[in-house]
C-alpha positions as CSV (number, residue, x, y, z in Angstrom):
1,X,-20.8,11.0,-18.6
2,X,-21.6,8.7,-16.7
3,X,-19.4,5.5,-17.8
4,X,-16.3,7.7,-16.7
5,X,-17.7,8.9,-13.6
6,X,-18.3,5.0,-12.9
7,X,-14.7,5.0,-13.9
8,X,-13.8,7.7,-11.5
9,X,-15.9,6.4,-8.4
10,X,-13.3,2.2,-9.2
11,X,-10.0,4.0,-9.4
12,X,-11.0,6.2,-6.9
13,X,-12.1,4.2,-4.8
14,X,-9.6,1.2,-5.4
15,X,-6.6,3.7,-4.1
16,X,-8.5,4.6,-0.8
17,X,-8.2,1.3,-0.2
18,X,-5.4,0.8,-1.1
19,X,-3.4,4.2,0.5
20,X,-4.9,3.1,3.8
21,X,-3.7,-1.0,3.0
22,X,0.6,-0.2,2.0
23,X,0.7,3.8,4.3
24,X,-1.9,3.5,7.6
25,X,1.0,1.9,10.4
26,X,-2.2,2.7,13.1
27,X,-0.3,6.0,13.6
28,X,-0.4,8.6,10.7
29,X,-0.3,6.6,6.9
30,X,3.6,5.5,5.4
31,X,7.3,5.5,6.8
32,X,8.1,8.8,7.8
33,X,5.1,11.4,9.3
34,X,5.6,13.3,7.1
35,X,3.4,17.0,7.1
36,X,1.6,16.1,3.3
37,X,0.9,13.3,4.1
38,X,-2.8,14.1,3.5
39,X,-3.4,16.6,1.1
40,X,-5.5,14.3,-1.5
41,X,-8.0,15.4,1.8
42,X,-7.0,18.6,2.7
43,X,-7.7,19.2,-1.3
44,X,-11.4,17.0,-0.9
45,X,-12.6,18.3,1.9
46,X,-11.7,22.2,0.8
47,X,-14.1,21.4,-2.5
48,X,-17.0,19.0,-0.5
49,X,-15.5,16.2,-1.8
50,X,-15.3,13.9,0.8
51,X,-13.2,10.9,2.6
52,X,-10.1,9.5,1.0
53,X,-8.8,7.3,4.0
54,X,-11.4,6.4,7.1
55,X,-12.2,9.7,9.5
56,X,-10.7,7.9,12.8
57,X,-7.4,7.6,11.0
58,X,-7.5,11.2,8.8
59,X,-8.6,12.8,13.1
60,X,-5.2,10.4,14.6
61,X,-3.1,10.9,12.1
62,X,-3.9,14.5,12.2
63,X,-3.3,14.5,16.1
64,X,0.6,12.5,15.6
65,X,1.4,15.3,12.8
66,X,1.0,17.9,15.7
67,X,2.4,16.2,18.6
68,X,5.0,14.6,16.2
69,X,6.4,17.4,13.7
70,X,5.5,20.7,15.3
71,X,8.7,20.3,18.4
72,X,11.4,20.9,15.6
73,X,12.1,24.3,15.1
74,X,10.2,27.8,16.5
75,X,9.4,28.7,12.8
76,X,6.8,26.3,12.0
77,X,6.3,22.9,11.5
78,X,8.8,20.8,9.7
79,X,8.7,18.5,7.3
80,X,8.8,14.7,8.5
81,X,9.7,13.1,11.7
82,X,10.5,9.3,12.1
83,X,8.2,6.5,13.7
84,X,10.4,7.7,16.9
85,X,9.6,10.7,17.0
86,X,13.6,12.5,16.1
87,X,13.9,15.0,13.6
88,X,13.9,12.9,10.1
89,X,17.1,14.6,9.1
90,X,17.2,11.4,6.0
91,X,16.9,15.3,3.3
92,X,17.3,18.7,3.4
93,X,13.7,19.1,2.5
94,X,12.4,16.6,5.6
95,X,14.1,18.5,8.2
96,X,12.6,21.9,7.5
97,X,9.2,24.4,6.5
98,X,8.2,24.6,3.5
99,X,5.8,27.8,4.1
100,X,3.3,26.4,2.4
101,X,2.4,23.0,3.8
102,X,2.3,24.5,7.0
103,X,-0.8,26.4,6.0
104,X,-2.5,24.1,4.8
105,X,-2.2,21.2,6.9
106,X,-3.0,24.3,9.2
107,X,-6.6,25.0,6.9
108,X,-6.9,20.6,7.1
109,X,-6.9,20.6,11.3
110,X,-9.2,23.3,10.8
111,X,-11.6,21.5,8.6
112,X,-11.3,18.6,10.7
113,X,-12.5,20.5,13.6
114,X,-9.2,20.9,16.1
115,X,-8.2,23.6,18.6
116,X,-8.5,26.9,16.3
117,X,-6.6,28.4,18.9
118,X,-3.9,26.0,18.9
119,X,-3.7,26.4,14.6
120,X,-3.3,29.9,14.9
121,X,-0.2,28.7,16.9
122,X,1.2,27.9,14.6
123,X,0.0,29.5,11.4
124,X,1.8,32.5,13.3
125,X,5.3,31.1,14.3
126,X,5.6,30.3,10.3
127,X,4.0,34.4,9.8
128,X,6.1,35.5,12.8
129,X,9.2,34.3,10.6
130,X,8.6,35.5,7.3
131,X,6.7,38.7,8.4
132,X,9.0,39.7,11.8
133,X,12.1,38.6,11.5
134,X,12.7,37.3,7.8
135,X,11.4,40.9,7.4
136,X,10.1,39.5,3.4
137,X,5.8,38.7,4.6
138,X,5.9,39.5,0.2
139,X,8.3,37.0,-0.9
140,X,8.1,34.4,0.7
141,X,10.7,31.1,0.3
142,X,9.7,27.5,-0.9
143,X,11.6,26.1,1.9
144,X,12.4,27.4,5.5
145,X,15.9,26.6,7.9
146,X,13.7,25.2,11.1
147,X,17.2,26.1,12.7
148,X,17.5,29.1,11.7
149,X,14.7,30.5,10.7
150,X,17.1,31.2,7.5
151,X,15.6,31.7,3.3
152,X,16.4,28.3,2.2
153,X,15.6,28.5,-1.5
154,X,11.6,29.0,-3.9
155,X,11.3,33.4,-3.7
156,X,7.5,34.5,-4.2
157,X,6.1,30.9,-4.2
158,X,3.4,30.1,-5.3
159,X,1.4,27.3,-3.1
160,X,2.2,29.4,0.0
161,X,-1.3,31.4,-1.7
162,X,-2.3,27.9,0.9
163,X,-2.4,31.3,4.2
164,X,-6.0,31.2,2.5
165,X,-7.2,28.5,3.5
166,X,-6.9,29.1,6.8
167,X,-9.6,31.4,7.0
168,X,-12.0,29.5,4.1
169,X,-11.3,26.8,6.1
170,X,-12.7,28.7,9.6
171,X,-15.8,30.1,6.8
172,X,-15.9,26.6,6.1
173,X,-16.2,25.5,10.1
174,X,-18.4,28.2,11.5
175,X,-22.3,28.2,10.4
176,X,-23.2,31.5,10.0
177,X,-20.7,31.8,6.6
178,X,-20.9,27.5,6.8
179,X,-24.8,29.0,5.6
180,X,-23.6,32.1,3.4
181,X,-21.7,30.0,1.9
182,X,-24.4,27.4,0.3
183,X,-26.2,29.7,-0.5
184,X,-23.5,31.3,-2.7
185,X,-23.4,28.1,-4.5
186,X,-27.2,28.1,-4.9
187,X,-26.9,31.3,-7.8
């Protein structure tokens, strides 16, 4: 349906321009530095759909998230920080850790060429708390307290399946594996 495809393309272009114009602040997208600000780009990258924002802006936003959101907890990246780099205390969701969002963000960074070693250290913080400190690898909640590592809510939360996006991103990044994946698409 070429008409529908053209409509979708128009909506994408309009949305992409609006995303950039309304949200880009020179450092990241939005009023606060949210861990999930580029979830749409994560989905697009996993599906091979291309960019939703300019590459240099995406890279700069990812770098800022890594710089700002990793330093507030030993148990993972907090969901949001304020423009001055301090923890966003405006809501329980903003000041704590969303496990699935950590895994999704790490996957996006891998897809975008960031250091595997540094990213796996961040993933390990989350996993270590879940599996070794809380001793609950099979019941990962949606949200974890950034100060204590205690589970807050969302037992058996589905978003945490995003952990599988990390090896998927690594596979896409590895040239040999990427060639195998490409050949499988043509089957």
